[in-house]
C-alpha cells in the first residue's frame, strides 16, 4: 500500500536532523524537534480521520499536542527556554509517543504506524530525556528552587508557563532513583504524591509513588518517616509484599535504636554532645575562612556572594574607546565599561549587530556538535564531562592536552573562519582593532548554544604549568586573552562568574567582555578562573575568541616581574 504524501514530506524534514544527537545540549537544535512534533500531530490527526474505530482516545492526545505545538512554534526558542518545556519535549518524544505506537499497533493499521516507526529513529534518546531531567535537578540545586515552584512553572522571566503533571514529577523522581540520588528522588516523589492528594487525575497509583518515596527516605537514614509512608502504603494495599517486609524491618531497626539509646551511659552522651559542639564551632570558623568553590560559584549564579567595596567601585568607569586613536574608531569610538578591577574585565557595548548575530547563528547551527575539550597532555579533542552547551563543547583535557568532549559543559559549539563567510573576517578584525592583539595566531571563532540548564563549571582558559603540552598541537603558545560575545539576552541565569574574586558578568545581547589570562610576564593569572552559570530560563548564545601568545611579542611586551 502506498504511503500518503505527507509521510514523505515528514521524512524529508526529519532527514535534516538525522545526523544530530544529544538534543538536550542545545536549545537551538531542539527547536527542530518542535516542528517534528507538530508534523507528527498533523500525521496523527490525518490517521484519526481514517481510523474512526479508535477516535475517542486518540483524538484527545492529538488535540492536546496540536495546541501545544501551535504555541511552541510561534516562538520555539522562547518556548524551549523554559526547562520544564524542554524536559517534557524529551519525555514526550522518547517515551509517550512509543506508548502511543503500542496502542495503534493493537489494531490493523498501516500509514500512521509506518510513518511513526520510521521517524522514531530520529527521536531523542534515553540519554536526552535523562540529560534534560538532570538539568532540571541541577537548576533546582543551583537556584534553590523547591519542587512545587518548578512544577507550577513559577520561574523568573518565564514567557511560556508550563505545569508538570504527576507523571512528569514521577519520571524525574525515577531518573534520580536510577542515579542513586535519593535526595532528589524524595523531593519529586513527594511532589507527585502532593499533586495526587490535591486531586489531580492520573493513571499513576499512589501505591507506586509511596513505594519509591518510603525507600528513598529510608536510604537517607530517616527510618521513622520511612515507616510512616510504608504504613500509608499498606492502608491502600494491605497485600503489598515488599511494603509488608519493609514494615517489619523498619520496626525492628527502630526498636534496636531505642534499646541502644537507653543502654548508652549518660556520661558518654554528654561527652558526645560536647565534642559535637566543639566540632560545630571549628567547622563554622573554617567555613567562614574558606567557602568551597562550588558554593561560591552557586552563590554568584544566584546574584549573592562577594560585593566590591565602594572604594573599588569608584575606580570603575565607562568611556568612549578608540584604542589609541585607531583610525576606524577615532570618529566613532565604541562604548567600553569596566566590569571588574582584579582581574581587569571590560565590556564593550553594542559591539556586534543583530544582523551579524543572526549570520553567525545561521552559519553555526548546521555545524553544532557536542562540546569538547583539548586535552593539555595529548592535545586531542575529547568529550568533556562538565560543559552543557552545543560541537557538544570542547575543552583541553589536563592529562592528554587534546580537545575532548566536555561532560561538565552542557552545550554544543561550532568553529567558524573567514572561509565560511566574510562576516567572520570582519568580526575577527574588529577584535584585533579593539584589543591591539594579533588574530592570525588566535583560535577560530567558537560559537556555543547552551542547552537545558546549560552551564560550564569553573575552569581556566590558559594552560597551567602542570599541563606542559597544552595547545602544543596549535604551536601558538598559551592563551593570552579571552574575548566573549553575548549573542542573546537570557531571561534568568546564565551569568559568567569568577568564583575566586566574586565577579559576576551578566549576558547582554550585542556586548562582549575581554580579559587577559596571562600576566605580561607570561605567567598565568589564576584569578581568571571562571564558569558559565546554568541557564534557568531562556536561550543562551555566545561566541568567543581565544587569543594566543605568538604574534603578540611587540603588541604586548613581556613584563619583568611575575605578576606585572
Coordinates of C-alpha atoms in Angstrom, one line a residue:
X1 CA 0.0 0.0 0.0
X2 CA 1.4 3.5 -0.9
X3 CA 2.2 5.9 1.9
X4 CA 0.3 9.2 1.8
X5 CA 2.3 12.2 0.5
X6 CA 2.5 13.7 4.0
X7 CA 4.6 10.8 5.1
X8 CA 7.3 11.6 2.5
X9 CA 7.2 15.3 3.5
X10 CA 7.9 14.5 7.1
X11 CA 10.6 12.0 6.3
X12 CA 12.4 14.6 4.2
X13 CA 12.1 17.1 7.1
X14 CA 13.5 14.6 9.6
X15 CA 16.4 13.8 7.4
X16 CA 17.8 17.2 8.1
X17 CA 18.1 16.4 11.8
X18 CA 19.1 12.7 11.4
X19 CA 22.7 13.4 11.9
X20 CA 22.2 15.1 15.3
X21 CA 22.2 13.6 18.7
X22 CA 22.4 15.0 22.3
X23 CA 19.4 17.2 21.6
X24 CA 19.3 18.3 25.3
X25 CA 22.6 20.1 25.0
X26 CA 21.4 22.8 22.6
X27 CA 18.1 24.8 22.7
X28 CA 18.8 26.0 19.2
X29 CA 18.8 22.5 17.8
X30 CA 15.9 21.4 19.9
X31 CA 13.6 23.8 18.0
X32 CA 13.7 21.3 15.1
X33 CA 12.0 18.8 17.4
X34 CA 9.1 21.1 18.0
X35 CA 8.4 21.2 14.2
X36 CA 8.9 17.4 14.1
X37 CA 6.4 17.0 16.9
X38 CA 4.0 19.4 15.1
X39 CA 4.2 17.3 12.0
X40 CA 3.6 14.2 14.0
X41 CA 0.4 15.8 15.4
X42 CA -0.7 16.6 11.8
X43 CA 0.0 13.0 10.8
X44 CA -1.8 11.7 13.8
X45 CA -4.9 13.8 13.0
X46 CA -5.0 12.5 9.4
X47 CA -4.7 9.0 10.7
X48 CA -7.6 9.6 13.2
X49 CA -9.8 10.6 10.3
X50 CA -9.1 7.3 8.6
X51 CA -9.4 5.2 11.7
X52 CA -12.8 6.1 13.2
X53 CA -12.9 3.0 15.4
X54 CA -10.3 4.5 17.8
X55 CA -11.2 8.2 17.6
X56 CA -12.1 8.8 21.3
X57 CA -8.7 8.1 22.9
X58 CA -6.5 9.2 20.0
X59 CA -8.3 12.5 19.4
X60 CA -7.7 13.7 23.0
X61 CA -4.0 13.0 22.5
X62 CA -3.8 14.8 19.1
X63 CA -5.8 17.9 20.3
X64 CA -3.5 18.3 23.3
X65 CA -0.3 18.2 21.3
X66 CA -1.8 20.2 18.4
X67 CA -2.5 23.1 20.8
X68 CA 0.9 22.8 22.5
X69 CA 2.8 22.7 19.1
X70 CA 0.9 25.7 17.8
X71 CA 2.0 27.8 20.8
X72 CA 5.5 26.4 20.8
X73 CA 6.3 27.0 17.1
X74 CA 5.2 30.7 17.4
X75 CA 8.4 31.2 19.5
X76 CA 10.4 28.0 19.5
X77 CA 13.5 29.2 21.3
X78 CA 11.5 31.1 23.9
X79 CA 9.2 28.1 24.5
X80 CA 12.2 25.8 24.9
X81 CA 14.0 28.3 27.1
X82 CA 11.6 27.1 29.9
X83 CA 13.5 24.0 31.2
X84 CA 10.2 22.2 32.0
X85 CA 9.0 22.6 28.4
X86 CA 12.4 21.2 27.2
X87 CA 12.2 18.2 29.6
X88 CA 8.6 17.5 28.6
X89 CA 9.5 17.6 25.0
X90 CA 12.3 15.0 25.6
X91 CA 9.9 12.9 27.6
X92 CA 7.1 13.0 25.1
X93 CA 9.2 12.1 22.1
X94 CA 11.3 9.4 23.9
X95 CA 8.6 7.7 26.0
X96 CA 5.0 8.8 25.3
X97 CA 5.0 8.5 21.5
X98 CA 6.3 5.0 22.0
X99 CA 3.3 4.2 24.2
X100 CA 1.0 5.6 21.5
X101 CA 2.7 3.4 18.9
X102 CA 1.8 0.3 21.0
X103 CA -1.9 1.5 21.2
X104 CA -2.2 1.9 17.4
X105 CA -0.5 -1.5 16.8
X106 CA -3.2 -3.1 18.7
X107 CA -5.3 -2.9 15.6
X108 CA -4.6 -3.3 11.9
X109 CA -3.2 0.0 10.6
X110 CA -0.6 1.0 8.1
X111 CA 0.0 4.6 7.2
X112 CA 0.5 6.3 10.6
X113 CA 2.3 3.4 12.2
X114 CA 4.7 3.0 9.2
X115 CA 5.4 6.7 9.4
X116 CA 5.9 6.9 13.2
X117 CA 8.0 3.8 13.3
X118 CA 10.4 5.2 10.6
X119 CA 10.6 8.5 12.4
X120 CA 11.4 7.1 15.8
X121 CA 15.0 6.6 14.7
X122 CA 15.4 10.4 14.6
X123 CA 13.8 10.9 18.0
X124 CA 15.6 11.9 21.2
X125 CA 17.1 9.0 23.1
X126 CA 17.0 7.9 26.7
X127 CA 20.2 9.9 27.1
X128 CA 18.4 13.1 26.0
X129 CA 15.5 12.5 28.4
X130 CA 17.9 11.7 31.3
X131 CA 20.0 14.7 30.4
X132 CA 17.0 17.1 30.4
X133 CA 15.9 15.6 33.8
X134 CA 19.3 16.0 35.3
X135 CA 19.4 19.6 34.1
X136 CA 16.2 20.3 35.9
X137 CA 17.7 18.8 39.1
X138 CA 20.8 20.9 38.6
X139 CA 18.8 24.1 38.3
X140 CA 16.8 23.2 41.3
X141 CA 20.0 22.9 43.4
X142 CA 21.9 25.9 42.0
X143 CA 19.0 28.3 42.3
X144 CA 17.5 26.8 45.4
X145 CA 14.1 26.1 43.9
X146 CA 11.6 23.8 45.6
X147 CA 9.9 21.1 43.6
X148 CA 6.5 22.8 43.8
X149 CA 7.8 26.1 42.3
X150 CA 9.2 24.2 39.3
X151 CA 6.1 22.0 39.0
X152 CA 3.8 25.1 38.9
X153 CA 6.1 26.8 36.4
X154 CA 6.7 29.8 38.6
X155 CA 10.2 30.6 37.3
X156 CA 11.5 34.2 36.8
X157 CA 11.2 35.7 33.4
X158 CA 9.0 32.9 32.0
X159 CA 7.1 33.6 28.8
X160 CA 5.6 30.2 28.3
X161 CA 4.4 28.9 31.7
X162 CA 4.2 25.1 31.8
X163 CA 2.8 22.9 34.5
X164 CA 4.2 19.5 35.4
X165 CA 1.8 16.5 35.7
X166 CA 2.0 13.8 38.3
X167 CA 3.7 11.6 35.7
X168 CA 6.3 14.3 34.9
X169 CA 7.2 14.6 38.6
X170 CA 7.3 10.8 39.0
X171 CA 9.5 10.5 35.9
X172 CA 12.0 13.0 37.4
X173 CA 12.0 11.0 40.7
X174 CA 12.6 7.8 38.9
X175 CA 15.6 9.2 37.0
X176 CA 17.0 10.4 40.2
X177 CA 16.4 7.0 41.7
X178 CA 18.2 5.3 38.8
X179 CA 21.2 7.5 39.6
X180 CA 21.1 6.5 43.3
X181 CA 20.2 10.1 44.1
X182 CA 17.7 9.5 46.9
X183 CA 17.6 13.2 47.9
X184 CA 16.0 14.3 44.6
X185 CA 14.0 11.0 44.5
X186 CA 12.3 12.1 47.7
X187 CA 11.7 15.6 46.5
X188 CA 10.0 14.6 43.3
X189 CA 8.1 11.6 44.5
X190 CA 6.8 13.8 47.4
X191 CA 5.7 16.4 44.8
X192 CA 3.9 13.7 42.7
X193 CA 2.2 12.5 45.9
X194 CA 1.2 16.1 46.8
X195 CA -0.5 16.6 43.4
X196 CA -2.3 13.2 43.7
X197 CA -3.5 14.2 47.2
X198 CA -4.8 17.5 45.7
X199 CA -7.0 15.6 43.3
X200 CA -5.0 15.7 40.0
X201 CA -6.2 12.9 37.7
X202 CA -3.5 10.5 36.8
X203 CA -3.2 6.8 35.7
X204 CA -0.4 6.6 38.3
X205 CA -1.3 5.0 41.6
X206 CA -0.4 6.4 45.0
X207 CA 0.9 3.0 46.0
X208 CA 3.7 3.2 43.3
X209 CA 4.7 6.7 44.4
X210 CA 4.7 5.7 48.1
X211 CA 6.9 2.7 47.4
X212 CA 9.6 4.8 45.9
X213 CA 9.2 7.6 48.4
X214 CA 9.5 5.4 51.6
X215 CA 12.6 3.7 50.2
X216 CA 14.3 6.9 49.3
X217 CA 13.7 8.3 52.8
X218 CA 15.0 5.1 54.4
X219 CA 18.2 5.3 52.3
X220 CA 18.8 8.8 53.8
X221 CA 18.7 7.3 57.3
X222 CA 15.2 8.6 58.3
X223 CA 13.7 5.2 59.3
X224 CA 10.8 6.7 61.3
X225 CA 9.5 8.8 58.3
X226 CA 10.0 5.8 56.0
X227 CA 7.9 3.7 58.4
X228 CA 5.1 6.3 58.3
X229 CA 4.9 6.3 54.5
X230 CA 5.1 2.5 54.5
X231 CA 2.1 2.3 56.8
X232 CA 0.2 4.7 54.5
X233 CA 1.0 2.4 51.5
X234 CA -0.3 -0.6 53.3
X235 CA -3.6 1.2 54.1
X236 CA -4.1 1.4 50.3
X237 CA -2.8 -2.0 49.5
X238 CA -2.6 -4.4 52.6
X239 CA -1.3 -7.2 50.4
X240 CA 1.8 -5.3 49.1
X241 CA 4.6 -7.9 49.6
X242 CA 7.6 -5.5 49.7
X243 CA 5.8 -3.0 51.9
X244 CA 4.9 -5.7 54.4
X245 CA 8.5 -6.8 54.5
X246 CA 9.8 -3.3 54.9
X247 CA 7.3 -2.6 57.7
X248 CA 8.8 -5.4 59.8
X249 CA 12.3 -4.4 59.0
X250 CA 11.8 -0.7 59.8
X251 CA 10.1 -1.5 63.1
X252 CA 12.9 -3.8 64.1
X253 CA 15.5 -1.2 63.3
X254 CA 13.7 1.5 65.3
X255 CA 13.4 -0.8 68.3
X256 CA 17.1 -1.6 68.0
X257 CA 17.9 2.2 68.0
X258 CA 15.7 2.8 71.1
X259 CA 17.4 0.0 73.0
X260 CA 20.8 1.3 72.1
X261 CA 19.9 4.8 73.2
X262 CA 18.7 3.5 76.6
X263 CA 21.8 1.5 77.3
X264 CA 24.2 4.3 76.4
X265 CA 25.7 5.7 79.6
X266 CA 24.8 9.3 80.5
X267 CA 28.4 10.5 80.8
X268 CA 29.1 9.2 77.3
X269 CA 26.1 11.1 75.9
X270 CA 27.3 14.3 77.5
X271 CA 30.8 13.8 76.1
X272 CA 29.4 13.2 72.6
X273 CA 27.4 16.4 72.9
X274 CA 30.5 18.4 74.0
X275 CA 32.5 17.0 71.1
X276 CA 29.8 17.8 68.6
X277 CA 29.5 21.4 69.9
X278 CA 33.3 21.9 69.6
X279 CA 33.3 20.4 66.0
X280 CA 30.4 22.7 65.0
X281 CA 32.4 25.7 66.3
X282 CA 35.6 24.7 64.5
X283 CA 33.5 23.9 61.3
X284 CA 31.8 27.3 61.4
X285 CA 35.1 29.1 61.7
X286 CA 36.6 27.1 58.9
X287 CA 33.6 27.7 56.6
X288 CA 33.8 31.4 57.4
X289 CA 37.5 31.5 56.5
X290 CA 37.2 29.5 53.3
X291 CA 34.0 29.0 51.3
X292 CA 34.2 26.0 49.0
X293 CA 34.5 26.9 45.3
X294 CA 31.3 25.1 44.4
X295 CA 29.3 27.1 47.0
X296 CA 30.8 30.4 45.8
X297 CA 30.0 29.5 42.2
X298 CA 26.4 28.8 43.1
X299 CA 26.1 31.9 45.2
X300 CA 27.4 34.1 42.4
X301 CA 25.0 32.4 40.0
X302 CA 22.1 33.5 42.3
X303 CA 23.4 37.0 42.5
X304 CA 24.7 36.6 46.0
X305 CA 28.2 36.4 47.5
X306 CA 31.1 38.9 47.4
X307 CA 30.4 42.6 46.8
X308 CA 33.0 45.1 45.7
X309 CA 33.8 47.8 48.2
X310 CA 32.6 51.4 47.4
X311 CA 36.3 52.5 47.1
X312 CA 37.0 49.8 44.5
X313 CA 33.7 50.6 42.7
X314 CA 34.7 54.2 42.5
X315 CA 37.7 53.2 40.3
X316 CA 35.5 51.6 37.7
X317 CA 34.5 53.8 34.8
X318 CA 32.7 53.8 31.4
X319 CA 34.1 55.6 28.4
X320 CA 34.2 56.0 24.7
X321 CA 37.2 54.0 23.5
X322 CA 39.2 54.2 20.3
X323 CA 42.3 52.0 21.3
X324 CA 44.9 54.7 21.0
X325 CA 43.3 56.5 18.1
X326 CA 42.7 53.6 15.9
X327 CA 41.6 55.1 12.5
X328 CA 38.4 53.0 12.5
X329 CA 37.3 54.3 15.8
X330 CA 38.5 57.9 16.0
X331 CA 35.2 59.3 14.7
X332 CA 33.0 56.6 16.0
X333 CA 34.5 55.3 19.3
X334 CA 32.9 52.3 21.0
X335 CA 31.3 52.2 24.4
X336 CA 33.5 50.5 27.0
X337 CA 32.8 49.9 30.6
X338 CA 34.8 48.4 33.5
X339 CA 33.2 45.2 34.9
X340 CA 35.9 44.3 37.4
X341 CA 39.3 45.6 38.5
X342 CA 41.4 42.5 39.5
X343 CA 41.4 40.7 37.1
X344 CA 40.7 43.6 34.8
X345 CA 37.5 42.7 32.9
X346 CA 36.0 45.2 30.4
X347 CA 32.7 45.1 28.5
X348 CA 32.2 46.6 25.0
X349 CA 28.6 47.6 24.4
X350 CA 26.7 47.3 21.1
X351 CA 29.8 45.7 19.6
X352 CA 28.1 43.2 17.4
X353 CA 24.9 43.9 15.4
X354 CA 21.7 41.8 15.4
X355 CA 22.4 41.2 11.7
X356 CA 25.8 39.8 12.4
X357 CA 24.5 37.7 15.3
X358 CA 21.9 36.1 13.0
X359 CA 24.6 35.4 10.4
X360 CA 26.8 33.8 13.0
X361 CA 24.0 31.7 14.3
X362 CA 22.9 30.7 10.8
X363 CA 26.5 29.5 10.0
X364 CA 26.9 27.7 13.3
X365 CA 23.6 25.8 13.6
X366 CA 24.4 23.1 10.9
X367 CA 27.8 22.6 12.5
X368 CA 26.8 22.4 16.1
X369 CA 28.4 19.4 17.8
X370 CA 28.6 18.2 21.4
X371 CA 31.2 20.3 23.3
X372 CA 34.7 19.0 23.5
X373 CA 37.9 20.0 25.4
X374 CA 41.5 20.0 24.4
X375 CA 43.5 17.5 26.4
X376 CA 46.6 19.5 27.6
X377 CA 48.7 16.4 27.7
X378 CA 48.0 14.8 24.4
X379 CA 46.4 17.7 22.5
X380 CA 43.5 15.5 21.3
X381 CA 39.8 16.7 21.2
X382 CA 37.7 14.7 23.6
X383 CA 34.2 14.8 25.1
X384 CA 34.2 17.0 28.2
X385 CA 32.0 15.9 31.1
X386 CA 31.3 19.3 32.7
X387 CA 30.0 21.6 30.0
X388 CA 26.4 21.6 29.0
X389 CA 26.2 23.8 25.8
X390 CA 26.0 22.8 21.8
X391 CA 30.2 21.0 19.0
X392 CA 29.0 19.3 22.4
X393 CA 31.6 21.8 23.8
X394 CA 35.3 21.0 23.7
X395 CA 37.9 21.7 26.4
X396 CA 41.6 20.8 26.9
X397 CA 42.0 17.6 28.9
X398 CA 44.6 18.2 31.6
X399 CA 46.1 14.7 31.1
X400 CA 46.4 14.4 27.4
X401 CA 46.4 18.0 26.1
X402 CA 43.9 17.3 23.4
X403 CA 40.5 18.7 22.8
X404 CA 37.8 16.3 24.2
X405 CA 34.0 16.5 24.6
X406 CA 33.1 18.1 27.9
X407 CA 30.8 16.3 30.2
X408 CA 30.9 19.2 32.6
X409 CA 29.9 21.6 29.9
X410 CA 26.3 21.3 28.7
X411 CA 26.4 23.0 25.3
X412 CA 27.0 22.5 21.7
X413 CA 29.5 24.5 19.7
X414 CA 30.8 25.2 16.2
X415 CA 34.0 26.7 14.9
X416 CA 33.9 29.4 12.2
X417 CA 36.5 31.0 10.0
X418 CA 36.6 33.6 7.3
X419 CA 36.4 30.8 4.7
X420 CA 32.9 30.2 5.9
X421 CA 31.7 33.7 5.4
X422 CA 33.4 37.2 5.0
X423 CA 31.4 38.3 8.1
X424 CA 33.7 36.3 10.3
X425 CA 36.8 38.1 9.0
X426 CA 35.0 41.4 9.8
X427 CA 34.3 40.3 13.3
X428 CA 37.9 39.0 13.8
X429 CA 39.3 42.3 12.5
X430 CA 37.1 44.2 15.0
X431 CA 38.5 42.2 17.9
X432 CA 42.1 42.9 16.7
X433 CA 41.4 46.6 16.3
X434 CA 40.0 47.0 19.8
X435 CA 42.4 44.7 21.7
X436 CA 45.5 45.5 19.6
X437 CA 46.3 41.8 19.6
X438 CA 47.3 39.7 16.6
X439 CA 44.4 37.4 15.4
X440 CA 46.4 35.3 12.9
X441 CA 47.5 33.0 15.7
X442 CA 44.2 33.0 17.6
X443 CA 41.8 30.1 17.6
X444 CA 38.8 30.1 15.3
X445 CA 35.7 31.8 16.4
X446 CA 33.8 29.3 18.7
X447 CA 30.0 29.6 18.7
X448 CA 28.2 27.9 21.6
X449 CA 24.5 27.4 22.3
X450 CA 23.7 26.2 25.8
X451 CA 21.1 23.5 26.3
X452 CA 18.6 22.7 29.1
X453 CA 20.3 24.0 32.3
X454 CA 23.3 24.8 30.1
X455 CA 26.5 25.5 32.1
X456 CA 30.3 25.4 32.1
X457 CA 31.8 24.7 35.5
X458 CA 34.8 26.6 36.9
X459 CA 37.9 26.3 34.7
X460 CA 40.9 28.2 33.4
X461 CA 41.2 29.2 29.7
X462 CA 45.0 29.0 29.8
X463 CA 47.3 26.0 30.2
X464 CA 48.9 25.7 33.6
X465 CA 52.5 24.6 34.5
X466 CA 51.3 21.0 35.2
X467 CA 50.0 20.9 31.6
X468 CA 53.2 21.3 29.6
X469 CA 51.7 20.1 26.3
X470 CA 48.5 22.3 26.5
X471 CA 47.9 23.7 23.0
X472 CA 51.1 22.0 21.7
X473 CA 49.4 20.9 18.5
X474 CA 48.5 24.5 17.7
X475 CA 52.1 25.7 18.0
X476 CA 50.9 29.2 19.1
X477 CA 51.8 29.2 22.8
X478 CA 49.4 29.7 25.6
X479 CA 46.0 31.5 25.6
X480 CA 47.0 35.1 26.4
X481 CA 43.4 36.5 26.4
X482 CA 39.7 35.7 26.0
X483 CA 37.1 37.7 24.1
X484 CA 33.5 36.6 24.7
X485 CA 30.5 37.9 22.7
X486 CA 27.0 37.6 24.2
X487 CA 24.6 37.0 21.3
X488 CA 21.4 36.7 23.3
X489 CA 19.8 38.1 26.4
X490 CA 18.9 35.4 29.0
X491 CA 15.7 35.7 31.0
X492 CA 17.2 34.2 34.1
X493 CA 20.6 32.7 35.0
X494 CA 23.5 32.2 32.6
X495 CA 26.0 34.7 34.1
X496 CA 29.7 34.4 33.7
X497 CA 31.2 34.2 37.2
X498 CA 34.7 34.3 38.6
X499 CA 34.5 32.5 41.9
X500 CA 37.9 33.3 43.3
X501 CA 37.3 37.1 43.1
X502 CA 33.5 37.3 43.3
X503 CA 32.9 38.8 39.9
X504 CA 29.6 38.2 38.0
X505 CA 29.1 39.3 34.4
X506 CA 25.6 39.0 33.1
X507 CA 24.6 38.3 29.5
X508 CA 23.7 41.4 27.5
X509 CA 22.9 40.9 23.8
X510 CA 25.3 42.7 21.4
X511 CA 28.0 43.2 24.1
X512 CA 31.4 41.5 24.6
X513 CA 33.7 41.1 27.5
X514 CA 37.5 40.9 27.4
X515 CA 40.2 39.9 29.9
X516 CA 43.8 38.8 29.9
X517 CA 44.5 35.2 31.1
X518 CA 48.3 35.8 31.4
X519 CA 50.3 38.5 33.0
X520 CA 52.7 40.3 30.7
X521 CA 55.4 38.1 32.1
X522 CA 53.7 35.1 30.6
X523 CA 52.6 33.7 34.0
X524 CA 49.0 32.6 34.3
X525 CA 46.6 34.8 36.2
X526 CA 44.8 32.3 38.4
X527 CA 42.2 34.9 39.4
X528 CA 40.7 34.4 35.9
X529 CA 39.2 31.0 36.8
X530 CA 35.6 31.4 35.7
X531 CA 32.4 29.5 34.9
X532 CA 29.2 29.8 33.0
X533 CA 26.1 29.5 35.3
X534 CA 23.2 27.2 34.4
X535 CA 20.6 28.9 32.2
X536 CA 17.5 28.9 34.3
X537 CA 15.1 30.4 31.7
X538 CA 15.9 31.4 28.2
X539 CA 18.3 30.6 25.3
X540 CA 22.0 31.5 25.6
X541 CA 24.1 32.0 22.5
X542 CA 27.8 33.1 22.9
X543 CA 30.8 33.2 20.7
X544 CA 34.4 33.5 21.9
X545 CA 37.9 34.1 20.6
X546 CA 40.8 32.6 22.4
X547 CA 43.9 34.7 21.6
X548 CA 47.3 33.1 21.8
X549 CA 50.9 34.3 22.7
X550 CA 52.6 34.0 19.4
X551 CA 52.5 37.2 17.4
X552 CA 52.0 39.4 20.5
X553 CA 55.7 40.0 21.2
X554 CA 55.6 43.6 20.0
X555 CA 52.0 44.2 20.8
X556 CA 52.1 43.3 24.5
X557 CA 55.8 43.3 25.6
X558 CA 56.9 40.9 28.3
X559 CA 57.0 42.2 31.9
X560 CA 60.0 41.9 34.2
X561 CA 58.1 40.8 37.3
X562 CA 56.0 37.6 37.5
X563 CA 52.7 39.4 38.1
X564 CA 53.3 42.5 36.1

